[in-house]
Amino acid sequence: MSAQILRRQSIDLVVLEVEESLRKTIELSGALCVIGDATEESTLKKAGIERARSLVSALTSDAANVYVTLTARGMQPGLHIVSRAEQPSAEIKLRRAGADRVICPPIIGATRIANILTKPNVVDFFEVAAQGVDLEMDEYSVGPHSAFRDKTLKDSDFRQKIGAMIVAIKRADGSSVFQPGPDEVLREGDQLILVGQGGTSALLDQLG
């Protein structure tokens, strides 16, 4: 399912799978498939980890995810790694192994249930945004050659040009600005969190 969502966003990916019988199903989703054990360095090499930007380790064993994360980090120091944790206690180990983000399905599921019960309209809003049908959520990185660099939000005309509203700015130093005002200056390295109409992602792709 995750592979299908990523392919709908035109993201190239390689799926590592130990069962040959699942190759066809994976390839039908539009992803490349490499048959092998993800915990082995040779399999990661075969999948092209040296050229990858990100890696998701979503095995059902916390120990296996720790091993994959540790191996991948050693092979590609600049890799962005997202790891799955079956037990909340495994998060610390995964981060020590080199994971940038840790996802724990039991916690996510419990939080989602609570939000559906207490904030159903908010949940519906984010689900529509995630699907990117009439509404999209995206992010844009202010690079050294960005037309928005060193401009205030007011002077950048970002909303008029992109048709999206900047709801938050994550600074390069890790700090965040929520609901930035018109005089907030956009700096190199800023990550802009956006909400806009469908098609926002395509306009951002044109900006580079």
mmCIF file of C-alpha atoms in Angstrom:
data_model
loop_
_atom_site.group_PDB
_atom_site.id
_atom_site.type_symbol
_atom_site.label_atom_id
_atom_site.label_comp_id
_atom_site.label_asym_id
_atom_site.label_seq_id
_atom_site.Cartn_x
_atom_site.Cartn_y
_atom_site.Cartn_z
ATOM 1 C CA MET A 1 0.000 0.000 0.000
ATOM 2 C CA SER A 2 2.783 2.443 0.897
ATOM 3 C CA ALA A 3 4.519 1.660 -2.395
ATOM 4 C CA GLN A 4 1.358 2.534 -4.324
ATOM 5 C CA ILE A 5 1.020 5.858 -2.516
ATOM 6 C CA LEU A 6 4.642 6.765 -3.246
ATOM 7 C CA ARG A 7 4.323 5.781 -6.905
ATOM 8 C CA ARG A 8 1.234 8.009 -7.266
ATOM 9 C CA GLN A 9 3.555 10.859 -6.286
ATOM 10 C CA SER A 10 6.058 9.749 -8.992
ATOM 11 C CA ILE A 11 8.646 8.681 -6.420
ATOM 12 C CA ASP A 12 10.998 5.960 -7.607
ATOM 13 C CA LEU A 13 11.513 3.163 -5.131
ATOM 14 C CA VAL A 14 12.954 -0.295 -4.709
ATOM 15 C CA VAL A 15 11.259 -2.851 -2.467
ATOM 16 C CA LEU A 16 13.344 -5.569 -0.811
ATOM 17 C CA GLU A 17 11.438 -8.817 -0.318
ATOM 18 C CA VAL A 18 12.497 -12.330 0.699
ATOM 19 C CA GLU A 19 9.535 -14.087 -0.938
ATOM 20 C CA GLU A 20 9.858 -14.558 -4.702
ATOM 21 C CA SER A 21 6.085 -15.168 -4.888
ATOM 22 C CA LEU A 22 5.444 -11.508 -3.997
ATOM 23 C CA ARG A 23 7.590 -10.059 -6.800
ATOM 24 C CA LYS A 24 4.726 -9.711 -9.283
ATOM 25 C CA THR A 25 2.453 -7.947 -6.792
ATOM 26 C CA ILE A 26 5.206 -5.470 -5.917
ATOM 27 C CA GLU A 27 6.077 -4.768 -9.543
ATOM 28 C CA LEU A 28 2.399 -4.204 -10.403
ATOM 29 C CA SER A 29 2.476 -1.300 -7.947
ATOM 30 C CA GLY A 30 5.138 0.329 -10.110
ATOM 31 C CA ALA A 31 8.076 -0.354 -7.802
ATOM 32 C CA LEU A 32 11.249 -2.243 -8.589
ATOM 33 C CA CYS A 33 11.715 -5.437 -6.600
ATOM 34 C CA VAL A 34 14.917 -7.001 -5.306
ATOM 35 C CA ILE A 35 14.611 -10.472 -3.814
ATOM 36 C CA GLY A 36 16.856 -10.913 -0.800
ATOM 37 C CA ASP A 37 17.350 -10.410 2.917
ATOM 38 C CA ALA A 38 17.391 -6.690 3.788
ATOM 39 C CA THR A 39 19.594 -7.377 6.808
ATOM 40 C CA GLU A 40 22.429 -8.424 4.498
ATOM 41 C CA GLU A 41 24.825 -5.819 3.162
ATOM 42 C CA SER A 42 24.975 -7.525 -0.249
ATOM 43 C CA THR A 43 21.187 -7.117 -0.690
ATOM 44 C CA LEU A 44 21.334 -3.421 0.184
ATOM 45 C CA LYS A 45 24.139 -2.972 -2.343
ATOM 46 C CA LYS A 46 22.113 -4.795 -4.999
ATOM 47 C CA ALA A 47 19.213 -2.419 -4.336
ATOM 48 C CA GLY A 48 21.517 0.565 -4.943
ATOM 49 C CA ILE A 49 21.728 1.987 -1.438
ATOM 50 C CA GLU A 50 24.714 4.123 -2.454
ATOM 51 C CA ARG A 51 22.400 6.108 -4.770
ATOM 52 C CA ALA A 52 19.366 6.207 -2.471
ATOM 53 C CA ARG A 53 18.115 9.303 -0.693
ATOM 54 C CA SER A 54 15.939 7.495 1.842
ATOM 55 C CA LEU A 55 15.425 4.057 3.340
ATOM 56 C CA VAL A 56 12.384 2.679 5.155
ATOM 57 C CA SER A 57 12.999 -0.345 7.352
ATOM 58 C CA ALA A 58 9.566 -1.827 8.046
ATOM 59 C CA LEU A 59 10.299 -5.400 9.077
ATOM 60 C CA THR A 60 8.145 -7.024 11.764
ATOM 61 C CA SER A 61 11.084 -7.617 14.101
ATOM 62 C CA ASP A 62 12.561 -4.739 16.096
ATOM 63 C CA ALA A 63 15.921 -6.501 16.195
ATOM 64 C CA ALA A 64 15.936 -6.846 12.403
ATOM 65 C CA ASN A 65 15.035 -3.166 11.935
ATOM 66 C CA VAL A 66 17.857 -2.159 14.269
ATOM 67 C CA TYR A 67 20.285 -4.275 12.257
ATOM 68 C CA VAL A 68 19.099 -2.907 8.893
ATOM 69 C CA THR A 69 19.295 0.660 10.205
ATOM 70 C CA LEU A 70 22.783 0.167 11.618
ATOM 71 C CA THR A 71 24.042 -1.473 8.406
ATOM 72 C CA ALA A 72 22.467 1.107 6.114
ATOM 73 C CA ARG A 73 23.815 4.018 8.160
ATOM 74 C CA GLY A 74 27.322 2.582 7.936
ATOM 75 C CA MET A 75 27.047 2.149 4.170
ATOM 76 C CA GLN A 76 25.459 5.519 3.436
ATOM 77 C CA PRO A 77 26.037 8.166 6.178
ATOM 78 C CA GLY A 78 23.856 10.774 4.449
ATOM 79 C CA LEU A 79 20.839 8.487 4.041
ATOM 80 C CA HIS A 80 17.491 9.552 5.516
ATOM 81 C CA ILE A 81 16.287 6.508 7.458
ATOM 82 C CA VAL A 82 12.761 5.825 8.700
ATOM 83 C CA SER A 83 12.397 2.720 10.875
ATOM 84 C CA ARG A 84 9.430 0.842 12.230
ATOM 85 C CA ALA A 85 9.199 -0.094 15.913
ATOM 86 C CA GLU A 86 6.825 -2.796 17.072
ATOM 87 C CA GLN A 87 7.465 -1.916 20.711
ATOM 88 C CA PRO A 88 7.778 1.704 21.939
ATOM 89 C CA SER A 89 10.865 0.672 23.920
ATOM 90 C CA ALA A 90 12.694 -0.040 20.651
ATOM 91 C CA GLU A 91 12.672 3.629 19.589
ATOM 92 C CA ILE A 92 15.789 4.511 21.592
ATOM 93 C CA LYS A 93 17.726 1.595 20.084
ATOM 94 C CA LEU A 94 16.656 2.486 16.557
ATOM 95 C CA ARG A 95 17.708 6.102 16.997
ATOM 96 C CA ARG A 96 21.055 5.017 18.396
ATOM 97 C CA ALA A 97 21.453 2.755 15.366
ATOM 98 C CA GLY A 98 20.992 5.775 13.088
ATOM 99 C CA ALA A 99 17.265 6.166 12.378
ATOM 100 C CA ASP A 100 16.153 9.741 11.658
ATOM 101 C CA ARG A 101 12.505 8.924 12.300
ATOM 102 C CA VAL A 102 10.869 6.029 14.150
ATOM 103 C CA ILE A 103 7.281 4.976 13.473
ATOM 104 C CA CYS A 104 5.435 2.844 16.026
ATOM 105 C CA PRO A 105 2.142 1.521 14.521
ATOM 106 C CA PRO A 106 0.504 0.669 17.894
ATOM 107 C CA ILE A 107 0.983 4.254 19.106
ATOM 108 C CA ILE A 108 -0.172 5.724 15.787
ATOM 109 C CA GLY A 109 -3.254 3.508 15.827
ATOM 110 C CA ALA A 110 -4.175 4.469 19.375
ATOM 111 C CA THR A 111 -3.680 8.174 18.641
ATOM 112 C CA ARG A 112 -5.786 7.936 15.491
ATOM 113 C CA ILE A 113 -8.665 6.271 17.344
ATOM 114 C CA ALA A 114 -8.583 8.967 20.017
ATOM 115 C CA ASN A 115 -8.534 11.732 17.387
ATOM 116 C CA ILE A 116 -11.431 10.191 15.438
ATOM 117 C CA LEU A 117 -13.490 10.155 18.635
ATOM 118 C CA THR A 118 -12.574 13.672 19.789
ATOM 119 C CA LYS A 119 -11.672 15.575 16.580
ATOM 120 C CA PRO A 120 -13.407 13.840 13.633
ATOM 121 C CA ASN A 121 -13.473 16.928 11.395
ATOM 122 C CA VAL A 122 -9.751 17.511 11.879
ATOM 123 C CA VAL A 123 -9.045 13.890 10.924
ATOM 124 C CA ASP A 124 -11.206 14.246 7.795
ATOM 125 C CA PHE A 125 -9.347 17.420 6.819
ATOM 126 C CA PHE A 126 -5.928 15.786 7.016
ATOM 127 C CA GLU A 127 -7.100 12.655 5.195
ATOM 128 C CA VAL A 128 -8.342 14.759 2.271
ATOM 129 C CA ALA A 129 -5.053 16.687 2.278
ATOM 130 C CA ALA A 130 -3.020 13.474 2.303
ATOM 131 C CA GLN A 131 -4.914 12.148 -0.709
ATOM 132 C CA GLY A 132 -4.057 15.316 -2.632
ATOM 133 C CA VAL A 133 -7.419 15.435 -4.430
ATOM 134 C CA ASP A 134 -8.872 18.906 -3.777
ATOM 135 C CA LEU A 135 -6.415 19.865 -1.091
ATOM 136 C CA GLU A 136 -2.718 19.198 -0.703
ATOM 137 C CA MET A 137 -0.168 19.417 2.060
ATOM 138 C CA ASP A 138 3.432 19.693 0.983
ATOM 139 C CA GLU A 139 6.783 21.155 1.917
ATOM 140 C CA TYR A 140 9.230 23.372 0.093
ATOM 141 C CA SER A 141 12.916 23.866 0.867
ATOM 142 C CA VAL A 142 14.315 27.357 0.402
ATOM 143 C CA GLY A 143 17.564 26.752 -1.473
ATOM 144 C CA PRO A 144 20.484 29.085 -2.245
ATOM 145 C CA HIS A 145 18.964 30.058 -5.606
ATOM 146 C CA SER A 146 15.322 30.237 -4.520
ATOM 147 C CA ALA A 147 13.379 33.287 -5.689
ATOM 148 C CA PHE A 148 11.952 33.520 -2.158
ATOM 149 C CA ARG A 149 15.262 33.552 -0.300
ATOM 150 C CA ASP A 150 15.835 36.563 2.028
ATOM 151 C CA LYS A 151 12.366 37.956 1.326
ATOM 152 C CA THR A 152 9.529 38.516 3.746
ATOM 153 C CA LEU A 153 6.362 36.531 3.181
ATOM 154 C CA LYS A 154 4.636 39.744 2.150
ATOM 155 C CA ASP A 155 7.273 40.628 -0.462
ATOM 156 C CA SER A 156 7.667 37.072 -1.760
ATOM 157 C CA ASP A 157 4.045 36.835 -2.997
ATOM 158 C CA PHE A 158 4.317 33.126 -2.200
ATOM 159 C CA ARG A 159 0.597 32.606 -1.754
ATOM 160 C CA GLN A 160 -0.256 34.413 -4.986
ATOM 161 C CA LYS A 161 2.382 32.583 -7.026
ATOM 162 C CA ILE A 162 1.873 29.077 -5.615
ATOM 163 C CA GLY A 163 -1.713 29.231 -4.393
ATOM 164 C CA ALA A 164 -0.725 27.755 -1.048
ATOM 165 C CA MET A 165 -0.613 29.036 2.512
ATOM 166 C CA ILE A 166 2.522 28.647 4.634
ATOM 167 C CA VAL A 167 1.313 27.257 7.969
ATOM 168 C CA ALA A 168 4.753 26.702 9.506
ATOM 169 C CA ILE A 169 8.459 27.258 8.889
ATOM 170 C CA LYS A 170 11.085 24.854 10.174
ATOM 171 C CA ARG A 171 14.404 26.675 10.440
ATOM 172 C CA ALA A 172 17.766 25.128 9.660
ATOM 173 C CA ASP A 173 18.675 25.331 13.358
ATOM 174 C CA GLY A 174 15.707 23.103 14.258
ATOM 175 C CA SER A 175 13.420 25.832 15.588
ATOM 176 C CA SER A 176 9.915 26.276 14.173
ATOM 177 C CA VAL A 177 7.651 29.221 13.442
ATOM 178 C CA PHE A 178 3.921 28.477 13.395
ATOM 179 C CA GLN A 179 1.448 30.692 11.560
ATOM 180 C CA PRO A 180 4.245 33.007 10.309
ATOM 181 C CA GLY A 181 3.310 36.646 9.884
ATOM 182 C CA PRO A 182 3.775 38.780 6.738
ATOM 183 C CA ASP A 183 7.095 40.199 7.990
ATOM 184 C CA GLU A 184 8.685 36.782 8.578
ATOM 185 C CA VAL A 185 11.847 36.467 6.460
ATOM 186 C CA LEU A 186 12.393 33.277 4.439
ATOM 187 C CA ARG A 187 15.982 32.097 4.826
ATOM 188 C CA GLU A 188 18.136 29.565 3.029
ATOM 189 C CA GLY A 189 17.599 26.138 4.538
ATOM 190 C CA ASP A 190 14.056 26.860 5.715
ATOM 191 C CA GLN A 191 11.496 24.090 5.237
ATOM 192 C CA LEU A 192 8.079 25.588 4.484
ATOM 193 C CA ILE A 193 5.018 23.532 5.444
ATOM 194 C CA LEU A 194 2.190 24.314 3.022
ATOM 195 C CA VAL A 195 -1.534 23.795 2.582
ATOM 196 C CA GLY A 196 -3.073 24.548 -0.793
ATOM 197 C CA GLN A 197 -5.400 23.478 -3.557
ATOM 198 C CA GLY A 198 -4.747 20.385 -5.666
ATOM 199 C CA GLY A 199 -1.814 20.994 -8.025
ATOM 200 C CA THR A 200 0.396 22.687 -5.445
ATOM 201 C CA SER A 201 2.993 19.899 -5.664
ATOM 202 C CA ALA A 202 3.286 20.318 -9.428
ATOM 203 C CA LEU A 203 3.988 24.043 -9.066
ATOM 204 C CA LEU A 204 6.634 23.335 -6.426
ATOM 205 C CA ASP A 205 8.289 20.798 -8.741
ATOM 206 C CA GLN A 206 8.624 23.534 -11.371
ATOM 207 C CA LEU A 207 10.412 25.737 -8.857
ATOM 208 C CA GLY A 208 13.012 23.005 -8.251
#
